[in-house]
Coordinates of C-alpha atoms in Angstrom, one line a residue:
X16 CA 142.6 116.3 111.4
X17 CA 142.8 112.6 110.9
X18 CA 141.5 109.7 112.9
X19 CA 142.9 106.2 112.7
X20 CA 139.9 103.9 112.7
X21 CA 140.0 100.3 113.9
X22 CA 139.5 97.5 111.4
X23 CA 136.3 96.6 113.2
X24 CA 134.7 99.9 112.2
X25 CA 135.7 99.4 108.6
X26 CA 134.1 96.0 108.7
X27 CA 131.0 97.6 110.2
X28 CA 130.8 100.2 107.5
X29 CA 130.9 97.4 104.8
X30 CA 128.1 95.6 106.6
X31 CA 126.0 98.8 106.7
X32 CA 126.6 99.4 103.0
X33 CA 125.6 95.8 102.3
X34 CA 122.5 96.3 104.4
X35 CA 121.3 99.2 102.4
X36 CA 121.6 97.0 99.3
X37 CA 119.1 94.6 100.9
X38 CA 121.6 91.7 101.2
X39 CA 121.4 91.4 105.1
X40 CA 118.6 90.9 107.5
X41 CA 116.1 93.4 108.8
X42 CA 117.7 94.3 112.1
X43 CA 121.0 95.3 110.4
X44 CA 119.1 97.2 107.7
X45 CA 117.4 99.2 110.5
X46 CA 120.8 99.9 112.0
X47 CA 122.1 101.0 108.6
X48 CA 119.4 103.6 108.4
X49 CA 120.7 105.3 111.5
X50 CA 124.2 105.8 110.4
X51 CA 126.1 107.5 107.6
X52 CA 129.5 106.8 106.0
X53 CA 130.9 109.9 107.7
X54 CA 129.7 110.6 111.2
X55 CA 126.7 113.0 111.3
X56 CA 124.4 114.2 114.0
X57 CA 125.3 115.6 117.4
X58 CA 127.6 114.4 120.1
X59 CA 124.6 114.3 122.6
X60 CA 122.6 112.0 120.2
X61 CA 125.6 109.6 119.9
X62 CA 126.2 109.6 123.6
X63 CA 122.6 108.8 124.4
X64 CA 122.6 106.0 121.9
X65 CA 125.9 104.6 123.2
X66 CA 124.4 104.4 126.7
X67 CA 121.5 102.2 125.3
X68 CA 123.9 100.1 123.3
X69 CA 126.3 99.5 126.2
X70 CA 123.3 98.1 128.2
X71 CA 122.5 95.8 125.3
X72 CA 126.1 94.8 125.0
X73 CA 126.2 93.7 128.7
X74 CA 123.2 91.5 128.0
X75 CA 124.5 90.1 124.7
X76 CA 128.3 90.5 124.5
X77 CA 128.4 87.9 121.7
X78 CA 126.0 89.7 119.4
X79 CA 128.1 91.0 116.4
X80 CA 125.6 93.7 115.5
X81 CA 125.6 95.2 119.0
X82 CA 129.4 95.0 119.2
X83 CA 129.7 96.6 115.8
X84 CA 127.3 99.5 116.7
X85 CA 129.1 100.0 120.0
X86 CA 132.5 100.2 118.2
X87 CA 131.1 102.6 115.6
X88 CA 129.5 104.9 118.1
X89 CA 132.8 105.1 120.1
X90 CA 134.7 106.1 117.0
X91 CA 132.0 108.4 115.7
X92 CA 132.1 110.3 119.0
X93 CA 135.9 110.8 118.6
X94 CA 135.5 112.1 115.1
X95 CA 132.6 114.3 115.9
X96 CA 134.5 115.9 118.8
X97 CA 137.5 116.6 116.5
X98 CA 135.1 118.0 113.8
X99 CA 133.4 120.2 116.4
X100 CA 136.7 121.7 117.4
X101 CA 137.7 122.2 113.7
X102 CA 134.4 123.8 112.8
X103 CA 134.4 126.1 115.8
X104 CA 137.9 127.4 115.0
X105 CA 137.0 127.8 111.3
X106 CA 133.9 129.8 112.2
X107 CA 136.0 132.2 114.3
X108 CA 138.6 132.6 111.5
X109 CA 136.0 133.2 108.8
X110 CA 134.0 135.6 110.9
X111 CA 137.2 137.6 111.7
X112 CA 138.2 137.7 108.0
X113 CA 141.3 135.6 108.7
X114 CA 140.1 132.7 106.6
X115 CA 137.6 131.7 103.9
X116 CA 135.7 128.5 103.4
X117 CA 135.1 126.7 100.1
X118 CA 131.6 125.5 100.9
X119 CA 130.4 124.0 97.6
X120 CA 130.4 123.6 93.8
X121 CA 127.3 124.1 91.6
X122 CA 127.0 122.0 88.5
X123 CA 124.3 121.3 86.0
X124 CA 122.7 117.8 85.7
X125 CA 120.3 116.7 83.0
X126 CA 118.3 114.4 85.2
X127 CA 117.9 115.3 88.9
X128 CA 116.3 112.0 89.9
X129 CA 119.1 109.9 88.4
X130 CA 121.8 112.2 89.9
X131 CA 120.3 112.2 93.4
X132 CA 119.8 108.4 93.3
X133 CA 123.4 107.9 92.3
X134 CA 124.8 110.2 95.0
X135 CA 122.7 108.6 97.7
X136 CA 122.8 105.0 96.7
X137 CA 126.1 104.8 94.9
X138 CA 128.2 107.2 96.8
X139 CA 126.7 107.2 100.3
X140 CA 126.0 110.9 100.4
X141 CA 123.0 112.5 102.0
X142 CA 120.6 115.0 100.6
X143 CA 121.1 118.3 102.5
X144 CA 118.1 120.1 100.9
X145 CA 116.0 120.6 97.8
X146 CA 114.6 123.9 96.6
X147 CA 113.0 125.5 93.6
X148 CA 115.0 128.5 92.5
X149 CA 113.3 130.4 89.8
X150 CA 111.4 127.2 89.0
X151 CA 114.5 125.1 88.7
X152 CA 115.2 122.1 91.0
X153 CA 118.4 122.8 93.0
X154 CA 119.5 120.0 95.3
X155 CA 122.6 119.8 97.5
X156 CA 124.3 116.6 98.5
X157 CA 127.2 116.0 100.8
X158 CA 128.5 114.1 103.8
X159 CA 127.3 116.3 106.7
X160 CA 126.1 119.7 107.6
X161 CA 127.7 122.7 106.0
X162 CA 127.0 125.0 109.0
X163 CA 130.1 126.1 110.8
X164 CA 128.0 126.0 114.0
X165 CA 127.2 122.3 113.7
X166 CA 129.2 119.6 115.4
X167 CA 129.2 117.6 112.2
X168 CA 129.5 120.8 110.0
X169 CA 132.0 122.6 107.8
X170 CA 131.4 120.1 105.1
X171 CA 131.6 120.7 101.3
X172 CA 128.4 120.3 99.3
X173 CA 127.8 119.5 95.6
X174 CA 124.9 121.6 94.4
X175 CA 123.0 119.9 91.6
X176 CA 121.1 122.3 89.3
X177 CA 118.6 120.5 87.0
X178 CA 119.1 121.5 83.4
X179 CA 117.2 118.9 81.2
X180 CA 118.8 118.1 77.9
X181 CA 122.2 119.5 78.9
X182 CA 125.3 117.4 78.5
X183 CA 127.5 117.5 81.6
X184 CA 130.7 117.9 79.6
X185 CA 129.3 120.9 77.8
X186 CA 127.7 122.6 80.8
X187 CA 130.6 122.0 83.2
X188 CA 133.6 121.9 80.9
X189 CA 136.1 123.3 83.3
X190 CA 135.4 120.5 85.8
X191 CA 137.7 117.7 84.7
X192 CA 136.7 115.5 87.7
X193 CA 135.9 115.5 91.4
X194 CA 138.0 113.4 93.7
X195 CA 136.6 111.7 96.8
X196 CA 138.2 109.8 99.7
X197 CA 135.6 107.5 101.2
X198 CA 136.0 105.1 104.1
X199 CA 134.0 102.5 102.2
X200 CA 133.0 102.3 98.5
X201 CA 131.2 99.5 96.8
X202 CA 131.6 99.4 93.0
X203 CA 128.5 97.3 92.7
X204 CA 126.4 100.0 94.3
X205 CA 127.9 102.7 92.1
X206 CA 127.0 100.6 89.0
X207 CA 123.5 99.7 90.4
X208 CA 122.7 103.4 90.7
X209 CA 123.8 104.5 87.3
X210 CA 127.6 105.0 87.6
X211 CA 129.8 103.9 84.7
X212 CA 133.1 102.4 85.8
X213 CA 136.1 103.3 83.7
X214 CA 138.8 101.6 85.7
X215 CA 139.2 100.1 89.2
X216 CA 142.7 99.1 90.1
X217 CA 143.8 100.5 93.4
X218 CA 141.4 103.4 93.0
X219 CA 138.2 103.8 90.9
X220 CA 137.6 106.1 88.0
X221 CA 133.9 106.4 87.1
X222 CA 131.3 108.7 85.5
X223 CA 128.1 109.7 87.3
X224 CA 124.7 109.7 85.5
X225 CA 124.8 112.8 83.3
X226 CA 128.5 112.7 82.7
X227 CA 130.4 114.1 85.7
X228 CA 133.7 112.3 86.1
X229 CA 134.7 111.1 89.5
X230 CA 137.8 109.5 91.1
X231 CA 137.4 107.6 94.3
X232 CA 139.9 106.0 96.7
X233 CA 139.7 104.7 100.2
X234 CA 140.6 106.8 103.3
X235 CA 139.0 105.7 106.6
X236 CA 140.0 108.8 108.5
X237 CA 139.3 111.8 106.2
X238 CA 137.1 114.5 107.8
X239 CA 135.2 115.3 104.5
X240 CA 135.2 112.9 101.6
X241 CA 135.2 115.7 99.0
X242 CA 139.0 116.0 98.5
X243 CA 139.2 118.4 95.6
X244 CA 137.7 119.6 92.4
X245 CA 140.0 119.2 89.4
X246 CA 139.7 122.2 87.0
X247 CA 141.1 122.5 83.5
X248 CA 142.5 125.9 83.0
X249 CA 143.5 128.0 80.0
X250 CA 146.6 129.3 81.7
X251 CA 148.2 127.6 84.7
X252 CA 150.1 130.8 85.8
X253 CA 147.0 133.0 85.6
X254 CA 144.8 130.4 87.2
X255 CA 147.2 129.9 90.1
X256 CA 147.5 133.7 90.6
X257 CA 143.7 133.9 90.6
X258 CA 143.3 131.2 93.3
X259 CA 146.0 132.9 95.4
X260 CA 143.9 136.1 95.2
X261 CA 141.0 134.1 96.6
X262 CA 143.2 133.4 99.6
X263 CA 144.2 129.8 98.7
X264 CA 147.8 128.6 99.0
X265 CA 149.7 126.2 96.7
X266 CA 149.9 122.9 98.6
X267 CA 151.7 120.7 96.1
X268 CA 152.8 120.5 92.5
X269 CA 152.9 117.1 90.8
X270 CA 156.4 116.3 89.5
X271 CA 157.5 113.8 86.9
X272 CA 157.7 110.1 87.7
X273 CA 161.0 108.6 88.9
X274 CA 161.8 104.9 89.1
X275 CA 162.5 103.8 92.6
X276 CA 165.5 101.4 92.2
X277 CA 164.9 100.0 95.6
X278 CA 161.3 99.2 95.1
X279 CA 160.1 95.6 95.5
X280 CA 156.8 94.1 94.7
X281 CA 157.0 92.5 98.1
X282 CA 157.2 95.8 100.0
X283 CA 155.7 98.4 97.6
X284 CA 152.7 98.6 95.2
X285 CA 154.5 101.0 92.8
X286 CA 157.9 101.0 91.1
X287 CA 157.9 104.8 91.2
X288 CA 159.2 107.1 93.9
X289 CA 156.6 108.8 96.1
X290 CA 153.8 106.8 94.3
X291 CA 151.1 104.6 95.7
X292 CA 148.9 102.5 93.5
X293 CA 145.9 103.2 95.7
X294 CA 146.2 107.0 95.2
X295 CA 144.6 108.4 92.0
X296 CA 147.1 109.6 89.4
X297 CA 147.7 113.2 88.8
X298 CA 149.0 114.9 85.7
X299 CA 152.5 116.3 85.8
X300 CA 152.3 119.9 86.8
X301 CA 148.9 119.5 88.5
X302 CA 148.8 122.1 91.3
X303 CA 146.7 121.6 94.4
X304 CA 145.4 124.8 96.1
X305 CA 143.3 125.1 99.2
X306 CA 142.4 127.6 102.0
X307 CA 143.7 125.2 104.7
X308 CA 145.5 122.0 105.1
X309 CA 144.1 119.8 102.3
X310 CA 143.7 117.0 104.8
X311 CA 140.8 118.8 106.5
X312 CA 139.2 120.8 103.7
X313 CA 138.2 120.6 100.1
X314 CA 140.6 122.2 97.6
X315 CA 141.0 122.7 93.8
X316 CA 143.5 120.8 91.6
X317 CA 144.5 123.1 88.7
X318 CA 145.3 121.3 85.4
X319 CA 147.3 122.8 82.5
X320 CA 145.5 123.2 79.1
X321 CA 145.5 120.2 76.9
X322 CA 147.7 120.5 73.8
X323 CA 145.9 121.5 70.7
X324 CA 142.7 121.9 72.7
X325 CA 140.5 124.9 71.8
X326 CA 138.7 125.8 75.0
X327 CA 135.5 127.7 74.6
X328 CA 134.0 129.8 77.3
X329 CA 130.6 128.3 78.2
X330 CA 127.6 130.5 78.8
X331 CA 127.0 128.9 82.2
X332 CA 130.2 128.2 84.1
X333 CA 130.4 125.9 87.1
X334 CA 130.2 127.9 90.3
X335 CA 132.5 127.7 93.3
X336 CA 130.7 128.9 96.5
X337 CA 132.9 130.5 99.1
X338 CA 132.1 131.9 102.6
X339 CA 134.0 135.0 103.6
X340 CA 135.0 138.4 102.4
X341 CA 135.4 138.8 98.7
X342 CA 138.8 139.9 97.5
X343 CA 139.8 141.9 94.4
X344 CA 140.0 139.1 91.9
X345 CA 141.5 140.9 88.9
X346 CA 141.4 139.8 85.3
X347 CA 142.9 136.4 85.8
X348 CA 139.4 135.0 86.7
X349 CA 138.7 134.8 83.0
X350 CA 141.3 132.0 82.6
X351 CA 139.8 129.7 85.2
X352 CA 136.5 128.8 83.4
X353 CA 134.7 128.9 86.7
X354 CA 132.7 131.5 88.5
X355 CA 133.0 132.3 92.2
X356 CA 130.3 133.5 94.6
X357 CA 131.1 134.9 98.0
X358 CA 128.7 134.8 100.9
X359 CA 129.0 136.4 104.3
X360 CA 129.1 134.1 107.3
X361 CA 125.8 135.4 108.6
X362 CA 124.0 135.0 105.2
X363 CA 125.5 131.5 104.8
X364 CA 124.4 130.3 108.2
X365 CA 120.9 131.7 107.6
X366 CA 120.7 129.8 104.3
X367 CA 121.9 126.4 105.6
X368 CA 119.9 126.5 108.8
X369 CA 116.6 127.0 106.8
X370 CA 117.3 123.7 105.0

């Protein structure tokens, strides 16, 4: 499910992002507070607001803010309608046992305040809920509701578990990085809220407060910005078999680079075949697995062990949360350096609707 968005909405998103940084006037900052990077809310709410904005537009057709909001509402409605249809079908498939849903990843963070500030201010995510679990702060961030019953739902969430004094690399060693595809991304905001930029040519490599590596590139039409979680395995074969048992399918395997003899800097941004300088690089052999088409859901990118690397099993492994019937996982799970937790659709909906 992909939606081609007009350039005017892209410009509007940049304006809204700038507004949250305090660089624009008060009316636009108020407008920014009502919108998110990825459309959230209900179709009815958007339709009601569009009726109001269309009246304002007739009165002031030259007002760029009103025009921009009208354009965004029109496109948000299209995206929400498509998302509603996707979530509805996914709900049926998960409830019938035909499909499973990767709904989130739990990772440790040493400082919850810094982590939440970064994800909200630097990455444009929203806080889904915050709870105390056995006295520990657990906060979920994402780009829309996780509920399969919500029109803006079926979104992946990053669950942040506060673990003061922990180092991200030690606590979540299997997570090599998380890749996101955002419609708009401001490096200055990422830096302002604690992100460390490693590189920023075509796409951005950065590290969040606490040490979680991220890769970000621009995609204006992606349903859910969380593209995949890259996991360093101890055995590619066993890890691939394990994820197949989960119900995921291999979607792609990264091959070696080949020079494109017909490439021209006038017509291409890369001299390699099937390469785009705006797409984050992948290691040779990297295997993308997911429950559905990776264009509409979050997947996992399996990475081969590094040479001469001694991988130690950590006492607290990052946790993949999955909605659906739990399969027989077998012994290969020990080679993935992650844990999996399965939740029934009813239990999952009960949890997210209490948020």
